[in-house]
mmCIF file of C-alpha atoms in Angstrom:
data_model
loop_
_atom_site.group_PDB
_atom_site.id
_atom_site.type_symbol
_atom_site.label_atom_id
_atom_site.label_comp_id
_atom_site.label_asym_id
_atom_site.label_seq_id
_atom_site.Cartn_x
_atom_site.Cartn_y
_atom_site.Cartn_z
ATOM 1 C CA UNK E 1255 34.809 37.996 28.005
ATOM 2 C CA UNK E 1256 31.358 38.962 28.465
ATOM 3 C CA UNK E 1257 30.539 42.459 30.332
ATOM 4 C CA UNK E 1258 26.946 43.620 31.208
ATOM 5 C CA UNK E 1259 25.904 47.256 31.801
ATOM 6 C CA UNK E 1260 23.172 47.118 34.581
ATOM 7 C CA UNK E 1261 21.408 50.570 33.777
ATOM 8 C CA UNK E 1262 18.185 51.856 34.976
ATOM 9 C CA UNK E 1263 16.344 54.990 34.903
ATOM 10 C CA UNK E 1264 14.280 56.128 37.908
ATOM 11 C CA UNK E 1265 11.804 58.233 35.996
ATOM 12 C CA UNK E 1266 11.806 56.525 32.871
ATOM 13 C CA UNK E 1267 13.417 54.235 30.239
ATOM 14 C CA UNK E 1268 16.577 53.137 28.758
ATOM 15 C CA UNK E 1269 16.450 53.647 24.890
ATOM 16 C CA UNK E 1270 19.971 52.504 23.910
ATOM 17 C CA UNK E 1271 23.273 51.066 24.824
ATOM 18 C CA UNK E 1272 26.784 51.467 23.139
ATOM 19 C CA UNK E 1273 30.024 49.930 23.850
ATOM 20 C CA UNK E 1274 33.400 51.207 22.622
ATOM 21 C CA UNK E 1275 36.963 50.375 22.816
ATOM 22 C CA UNK E 1276 40.292 51.978 22.911
ATOM 23 C CA UNK E 1277 41.791 48.430 21.048
ATOM 24 C CA UNK E 1278 42.094 47.822 17.124
ATOM 25 C CA UNK E 1279 43.315 44.512 18.597
ATOM 26 C CA UNK E 1280 39.544 43.334 19.560
ATOM 27 C CA UNK E 1281 36.200 43.207 18.039
ATOM 28 C CA UNK E 1282 33.015 43.538 20.406
ATOM 29 C CA UNK E 1283 29.947 41.597 19.625
ATOM 30 C CA UNK E 1284 26.440 43.126 20.437
ATOM 31 C CA UNK E 1285 28.337 46.338 21.268
ATOM 32 C CA UNK E 1286 24.661 48.015 20.842
ATOM 33 C CA UNK E 1287 22.802 45.470 23.466
ATOM 34 C CA UNK E 1288 23.356 45.561 27.482
ATOM 35 C CA UNK E 1289 26.053 42.970 27.235
ATOM 36 C CA UNK E 1290 28.963 42.828 24.862
ATOM 37 C CA UNK E 1291 31.662 40.411 24.700
ATOM 38 C CA UNK E 1292 35.156 39.770 23.028
ATOM 39 C CA UNK E 1293 38.010 37.042 22.308
ATOM 40 C CA UNK E 1294 41.327 38.090 23.920
ATOM 41 C CA UNK E 1295 43.860 38.820 20.787
ATOM 42 C CA UNK E 1296 47.126 36.969 20.909
ATOM 43 C CA UNK E 1297 49.792 39.643 22.145
ATOM 44 C CA UNK E 1298 53.730 39.258 22.389
ATOM 45 C CA UNK E 1299 53.491 41.683 25.366
ATOM 46 C CA UNK E 1300 51.128 42.821 27.833
ATOM 47 C CA UNK E 1301 48.145 45.387 26.442
ATOM 48 C CA UNK E 1302 45.819 47.736 28.429
ATOM 49 C CA UNK E 1303 42.233 47.853 26.927
ATOM 50 C CA UNK E 1304 39.674 50.248 28.055
ATOM 51 C CA UNK E 1305 36.030 49.349 27.657
ATOM 52 C CA UNK E 1306 33.418 51.997 27.760
ATOM 53 C CA UNK E 1307 30.001 52.142 28.070
ATOM 54 C CA UNK E 1308 27.520 54.771 27.185
ATOM 55 C CA UNK E 1309 23.771 54.652 27.540
ATOM 56 C CA UNK E 1310 20.975 56.865 27.051
ATOM 57 C CA UNK E 1311 17.381 57.173 28.573
ATOM 58 C CA UNK E 1312 14.017 57.882 26.793
ATOM 59 C CA UNK E 1313 14.584 61.761 27.275
ATOM 60 C CA UNK E 1314 18.057 61.902 25.777
ATOM 61 C CA UNK E 1315 20.344 62.056 29.119
ATOM 62 C CA UNK E 1316 23.013 60.118 29.091
ATOM 63 C CA UNK E 1317 25.432 58.113 31.660
ATOM 64 C CA UNK E 1318 28.922 56.329 30.824
ATOM 65 C CA UNK E 1319 31.409 53.614 32.632
ATOM 66 C CA UNK E 1320 34.620 52.172 31.720
ATOM 67 C CA UNK E 1321 36.889 49.478 32.592
ATOM 68 C CA UNK E 1322 40.433 48.805 31.917
ATOM 69 C CA UNK E 1323 41.440 45.422 31.464
ATOM 70 C CA UNK E 1324 45.007 43.954 31.180
ATOM 71 C CA UNK E 1325 45.330 41.460 28.258
ATOM 72 C CA UNK E 1326 48.556 39.601 29.483
ATOM 73 C CA UNK E 1327 50.904 37.457 27.081
ATOM 74 C CA UNK E 1328 51.007 34.026 27.729
ATOM 75 C CA UNK E 1329 54.231 32.601 28.028
ATOM 76 C CA UNK E 1330 56.148 29.023 28.730
ATOM 77 C CA UNK E 1331 59.564 28.702 30.709
ATOM 78 C CA UNK E 1332 62.453 26.158 30.028
ATOM 79 C CA UNK E 1333 65.761 25.635 31.673
ATOM 80 C CA UNK E 1334 68.328 23.833 29.694
ATOM 81 C CA UNK E 1335 71.589 22.741 30.941
ATOM 82 C CA UNK E 1336 74.725 20.948 28.844
ATOM 83 C CA UNK E 1337 78.218 20.739 28.140
ATOM 84 C CA UNK E 1338 80.219 22.442 25.446
ATOM 85 C CA UNK E 1339 82.562 19.774 24.758
ATOM 86 C CA UNK E 1340 85.004 18.752 22.167
ATOM 87 C CA UNK E 1341 87.446 18.312 25.239
ATOM 88 C CA UNK E 1342 85.800 20.786 27.438
ATOM 89 C CA UNK E 1343 85.750 23.929 25.869
ATOM 90 C CA UNK E 1344 85.894 26.565 29.447
ATOM 91 C CA UNK E 1345 84.015 29.776 29.671
ATOM 92 C CA UNK E 1346 82.609 29.249 26.272
ATOM 93 C CA UNK E 1347 79.651 32.082 25.311
ATOM 94 C CA UNK E 1348 76.632 30.334 24.889
ATOM 95 C CA UNK E 1349 73.626 31.584 23.075
ATOM 96 C CA UNK E 1350 70.018 30.268 22.468
ATOM 97 C CA UNK E 1351 67.733 31.504 19.947
ATOM 98 C CA UNK E 1352 63.979 30.556 19.113
ATOM 99 C CA UNK E 1353 61.935 32.727 16.773
ATOM 100 C CA UNK E 1354 64.261 35.609 16.665
ATOM 101 C CA UNK E 1355 64.556 35.618 20.359
ATOM 102 C CA UNK E 1356 67.786 35.148 21.920
ATOM 103 C CA UNK E 1357 69.226 33.846 25.408
ATOM 104 C CA UNK E 1358 72.780 33.974 26.496
ATOM 105 C CA UNK E 1359 75.009 32.666 29.302
ATOM 106 C CA UNK E 1360 78.780 32.126 29.628
ATOM 107 C CA UNK E 1361 79.668 28.353 30.751
ATOM 108 C CA UNK E 1362 81.879 27.788 33.508
ATOM 109 C CA UNK E 1363 85.505 26.429 33.432
ATOM 110 C CA UNK E 1364 84.341 22.869 33.015
ATOM 111 C CA UNK E 1365 82.085 23.782 30.046
ATOM 112 C CA UNK E 1366 78.733 23.684 31.893
ATOM 113 C CA UNK E 1367 76.152 26.358 31.111
ATOM 114 C CA UNK E 1368 72.588 26.981 32.170
ATOM 115 C CA UNK E 1369 70.090 29.060 30.336
ATOM 116 C CA UNK E 1370 66.439 29.537 31.138
ATOM 117 C CA UNK E 1371 64.571 30.443 28.018
ATOM 118 C CA UNK E 1372 60.986 32.076 28.065
ATOM 119 C CA UNK E 1373 58.965 32.761 25.285
ATOM 120 C CA UNK E 1374 55.405 33.548 24.201
ATOM 121 C CA UNK E 1375 53.110 31.078 23.288
ATOM 122 C CA UNK E 1376 53.153 32.080 19.302
ATOM 123 C CA UNK E 1377 57.101 31.104 19.384
ATOM 124 C CA UNK E 1378 56.229 27.045 21.168
ATOM 125 C CA UNK E 1379 56.287 25.347 18.221
ATOM 126 C CA UNK E 1380 59.787 26.976 16.680
ATOM 127 C CA UNK E 1381 62.953 24.964 16.971
ATOM 128 C CA UNK E 1382 65.615 25.953 19.175
ATOM 129 C CA UNK E 1383 69.549 26.369 18.515
ATOM 130 C CA UNK E 1384 72.006 26.343 20.855
ATOM 131 C CA UNK E 1385 75.306 27.963 19.476
ATOM 132 C CA UNK E 1386 78.549 27.970 21.507
ATOM 133 C CA UNK E 1387 81.655 30.080 20.961
ATOM 134 C CA UNK E 1388 85.005 29.447 22.298
ATOM 135 C CA UNK E 1389 87.055 32.203 24.624
ATOM 136 C CA UNK E 1390 89.107 33.957 22.212
ATOM 137 C CA UNK E 1391 91.980 33.367 24.473
ATOM 138 C CA UNK E 1392 91.798 29.691 25.304
ATOM 139 C CA UNK E 1393 89.614 28.586 22.106
ATOM 140 C CA UNK E 1394 89.740 30.777 19.275
ATOM 141 C CA UNK E 1395 87.577 29.778 16.257
ATOM 142 C CA UNK E 1396 85.467 27.334 18.238
ATOM 143 C CA UNK E 1397 81.633 27.555 16.640
ATOM 144 C CA UNK E 1398 79.697 24.436 17.955
ATOM 145 C CA UNK E 1399 75.996 24.230 16.743
ATOM 146 C CA UNK E 1400 73.533 22.093 18.082
ATOM 147 C CA UNK E 1401 70.293 21.545 16.436
ATOM 148 C CA UNK E 1402 67.168 21.052 18.901
ATOM 149 C CA UNK E 1403 63.414 20.100 18.402
ATOM 150 C CA UNK E 1404 60.780 23.008 18.924
ATOM 151 C CA UNK E 1405 60.028 24.516 22.328
ATOM 152 C CA UNK E 1406 56.973 22.353 23.162
ATOM 153 C CA UNK E 1407 58.699 18.808 22.357
ATOM 154 C CA UNK E 1408 61.571 19.722 24.633
ATOM 155 C CA UNK E 1409 59.104 21.017 27.456
ATOM 156 C CA UNK E 1410 57.739 17.469 26.879
ATOM 157 C CA UNK E 1411 60.873 16.022 27.517
ATOM 158 C CA UNK E 1412 61.958 17.977 30.461
ATOM 159 C CA UNK E 1413 58.834 16.962 32.489
ATOM 160 C CA UNK E 1414 57.285 18.682 35.462
ATOM 161 C CA UNK E 1415 60.615 20.409 36.587
ATOM 162 C CA UNK E 1416 61.079 22.259 33.196
ATOM 163 C CA UNK E 1417 64.858 21.605 33.372
ATOM 164 C CA UNK E 1418 65.645 19.774 30.584
ATOM 165 C CA UNK E 1419 69.489 17.985 30.657
ATOM 166 C CA UNK E 1420 71.421 15.768 29.228
ATOM 167 C CA UNK E 1421 70.336 12.447 30.179
ATOM 168 C CA UNK E 1422 66.294 14.014 29.100
ATOM 169 C CA UNK E 1423 67.763 15.148 25.593
ATOM 170 C CA UNK E 1424 71.562 14.468 24.319
ATOM 171 C CA UNK E 1425 71.666 17.594 22.340
ATOM 172 C CA UNK E 1426 71.690 20.015 25.246
ATOM 173 C CA UNK E 1427 75.298 19.024 25.175
ATOM 174 C CA UNK E 1428 77.099 21.431 21.934
ATOM 175 C CA UNK E 1429 79.366 19.243 20.755
ATOM 176 C CA UNK E 1430 81.815 18.392 17.291
ATOM 177 C CA UNK E 1431 79.127 15.905 16.387
ATOM 178 C CA UNK E 1432 76.292 18.263 17.136
ATOM 179 C CA UNK E 1433 77.846 20.826 14.971
ATOM 180 C CA UNK E 1434 78.819 18.235 12.211
ATOM 181 C CA UNK E 1435 75.362 16.858 12.341
ATOM 182 C CA UNK E 1436 74.198 20.658 11.762
ATOM 183 C CA UNK E 1437 76.545 21.610 9.088
ATOM 184 C CA UNK E 1438 75.444 18.332 6.921
ATOM 185 C CA UNK E 1439 71.560 19.418 7.185
ATOM 186 C CA UNK E 1440 71.973 22.611 5.922
ATOM 187 C CA UNK E 1441 74.900 22.347 3.432
ATOM 188 C CA UNK E 1442 72.450 22.594 0.727
ATOM 189 C CA UNK E 1443 71.345 26.149 2.288
ATOM 190 C CA UNK E 1444 68.037 25.234 3.444
ATOM 191 C CA UNK E 1445 67.110 24.894 7.452
ATOM 192 C CA UNK E 1446 64.743 22.658 8.997
ATOM 193 C CA UNK E 1447 61.824 24.815 10.741
ATOM 194 C CA UNK E 1448 59.482 22.062 12.533
ATOM 195 C CA UNK E 1449 59.703 18.778 14.297
ATOM 196 C CA UNK E 1450 59.058 16.820 11.084
ATOM 197 C CA UNK E 1451 61.384 18.865 8.767
ATOM 198 C CA UNK E 1452 64.317 18.307 11.666
ATOM 199 C CA UNK E 1453 63.710 14.664 11.851
ATOM 200 C CA UNK E 1454 63.676 13.888 8.138
ATOM 201 C CA UNK E 1455 66.712 16.312 7.923
ATOM 202 C CA UNK E 1456 68.923 14.233 10.784
ATOM 203 C CA UNK E 1457 67.904 10.773 9.322
ATOM 204 C CA UNK E 1458 69.212 12.143 5.700
ATOM 205 C CA UNK E 1459 72.631 12.493 7.368
ATOM 206 C CA UNK E 1460 75.450 10.159 6.913
ATOM 207 C CA UNK E 1461 77.050 9.216 10.008
ATOM 208 C CA UNK E 1462 80.153 8.036 9.001
ATOM 209 C CA UNK E 1463 80.532 11.431 7.148
ATOM 210 C CA UNK E 1464 79.593 13.181 10.279
ATOM 211 C CA UNK E 1465 82.102 11.426 12.245
ATOM 212 C CA UNK E 1466 84.703 12.235 9.898
ATOM 213 C CA UNK E 1467 84.059 16.027 10.137
ATOM 214 C CA UNK E 1468 83.465 15.862 13.838
ATOM 215 C CA UNK E 1469 87.319 14.058 13.974
ATOM 216 C CA UNK E 1470 88.235 17.187 12.051
ATOM 217 C CA UNK E 1471 86.622 19.746 14.288
ATOM 218 C CA UNK E 1472 88.189 17.719 17.403
ATOM 219 C CA UNK E 1473 91.983 17.559 15.436
ATOM 220 C CA UNK E 1474 91.662 21.364 14.926
ATOM 221 C CA UNK E 1475 90.538 22.233 18.658
ATOM 222 C CA UNK E 1476 92.773 19.496 20.410
ATOM 223 C CA UNK E 1477 95.715 18.974 18.258
ATOM 224 C CA UNK E 1478 98.420 21.456 18.059
ATOM 225 C CA UNK E 1479 99.944 20.805 15.142
ATOM 226 C CA UNK E 1480 97.116 21.248 12.864
ATOM 227 C CA UNK E 1481 94.808 24.740 13.000
ATOM 228 C CA UNK E 1482 92.120 25.770 10.723
ATOM 229 C CA UNK E 1483 92.946 26.372 6.955
ATOM 230 C CA UNK E 1484 93.529 29.882 5.524
ATOM 231 C CA UNK E 1485 90.628 32.115 5.686
ATOM 232 C CA UNK E 1486 88.339 29.726 7.687
ATOM 233 C CA UNK E 1487 87.039 31.605 10.308
ATOM 234 C CA UNK E 1488 85.290 28.811 12.745
ATOM 235 C CA UNK E 1489 85.171 25.340 13.173
ATOM 236 C CA UNK E 1490 81.477 25.719 11.733
ATOM 237 C CA UNK E 1491 82.848 27.278 8.464
ATOM 238 C CA UNK E 1492 85.371 24.520 8.389
ATOM 239 C CA UNK E 1493 82.802 21.692 7.899
ATOM 240 C CA UNK E 1494 79.997 23.726 6.547
ATOM 241 C CA UNK E 1495 81.749 23.853 3.424
ATOM 242 C CA UNK E 1496 82.254 20.139 1.486
ATOM 243 C CA UNK E 1497 85.285 21.428 -0.402
ATOM 244 C CA UNK E 1498 87.010 22.981 2.586
ATOM 245 C CA UNK E 1499 86.356 19.747 4.696
ATOM 246 C CA UNK E 1500 87.610 17.321 1.951
ATOM 247 C CA UNK E 1501 90.841 19.575 1.420
ATOM 248 C CA UNK E 1502 91.698 19.474 4.869
ATOM 249 C CA UNK E 1503 90.841 16.132 5.512
ATOM 250 C CA UNK E 1504 93.307 15.256 2.683
ATOM 251 C CA UNK E 1505 96.069 17.459 4.054
ATOM 252 C CA UNK E 1506 95.636 15.198 7.562
ATOM 253 C CA UNK E 1507 95.797 11.940 5.843
ATOM 254 C CA UNK E 1508 99.069 12.965 4.092
ATOM 255 C CA UNK E 1509 100.394 14.337 7.761
ATOM 256 C CA UNK E 1510 99.203 11.337 9.438
ATOM 257 C CA UNK E 1511 97.305 8.458 8.142
ATOM 258 C CA UNK E 1512 95.960 7.338 10.988
ATOM 259 C CA UNK E 1513 94.786 10.489 12.888
ATOM 260 C CA UNK E 1514 91.117 10.618 11.579
ATOM 261 C CA UNK E 1515 90.140 7.502 12.227
ATOM 262 C CA UNK E 1516 92.299 7.265 15.796
ATOM 263 C CA UNK E 1517 89.883 10.628 16.428
ATOM 264 C CA UNK E 1518 86.747 8.993 15.598
ATOM 265 C CA UNK E 1519 87.523 6.029 17.816
ATOM 266 C CA UNK E 1520 87.961 8.496 20.734
ATOM 267 C CA UNK E 1521 84.627 10.507 19.932
ATOM 268 C CA UNK E 1522 82.636 7.162 19.711
ATOM 269 C CA UNK E 1523 84.018 5.908 23.042
ATOM 270 C CA UNK E 1524 83.496 9.514 24.728
ATOM 271 C CA UNK E 1525 80.126 9.566 26.641
ATOM 272 C CA UNK E 1526 79.791 13.302 26.990
#
């Protein structure tokens, strides 16, 4: 932005012009000339900046003027609509996080949620994560995660309506499968932070192991004969630790040798 002071003196001449600002966030260029300029800084929230100019004539007389400018943060919005499902997880609490910001909603009785996220320009390359917790009375212990790509990539997939649904990115459905995938990606204690790292992490996941872990989750949620092992608080915790998951898998095989494979087949044939 450039501002110009039009200063005149009826009985003499202007000897100096001096600009100043109330903000430490901007740097004035040409602050001792008639025209001053600055580049707006990146801001997370709107800020007000006052720019003042003092002119002095050849006799030392002065005059001043100021203007207050609002620098607005640049924000983008995206609406995600999806399903919390193993079979349907009714009334799940859904939270979307990006760059430390969180947006939440409660899924309806059919497991459907809709959340609009609005983020500052500085966060658009951050990855988006969706997490769902089951209703404590209906589905206690259910914790599902879907690790999505960056806000920018999701906005591109959503198209002109900025509404991302499962026909554009299946990851908006938060499921036992997305949870198993996330657990395998993060078992080493690291999490992807960019689209490239996420793609590499997903490609490194063993699909057979992912299906097995997804089956363990489904068995806990759907089968009354099995529950979370003692000391394990959620479905995500169950599959995040390899030793815990392996022990639970062996326990199921001992009691019902065919159950895991049958559950995997049910998952693979489930279009949601």
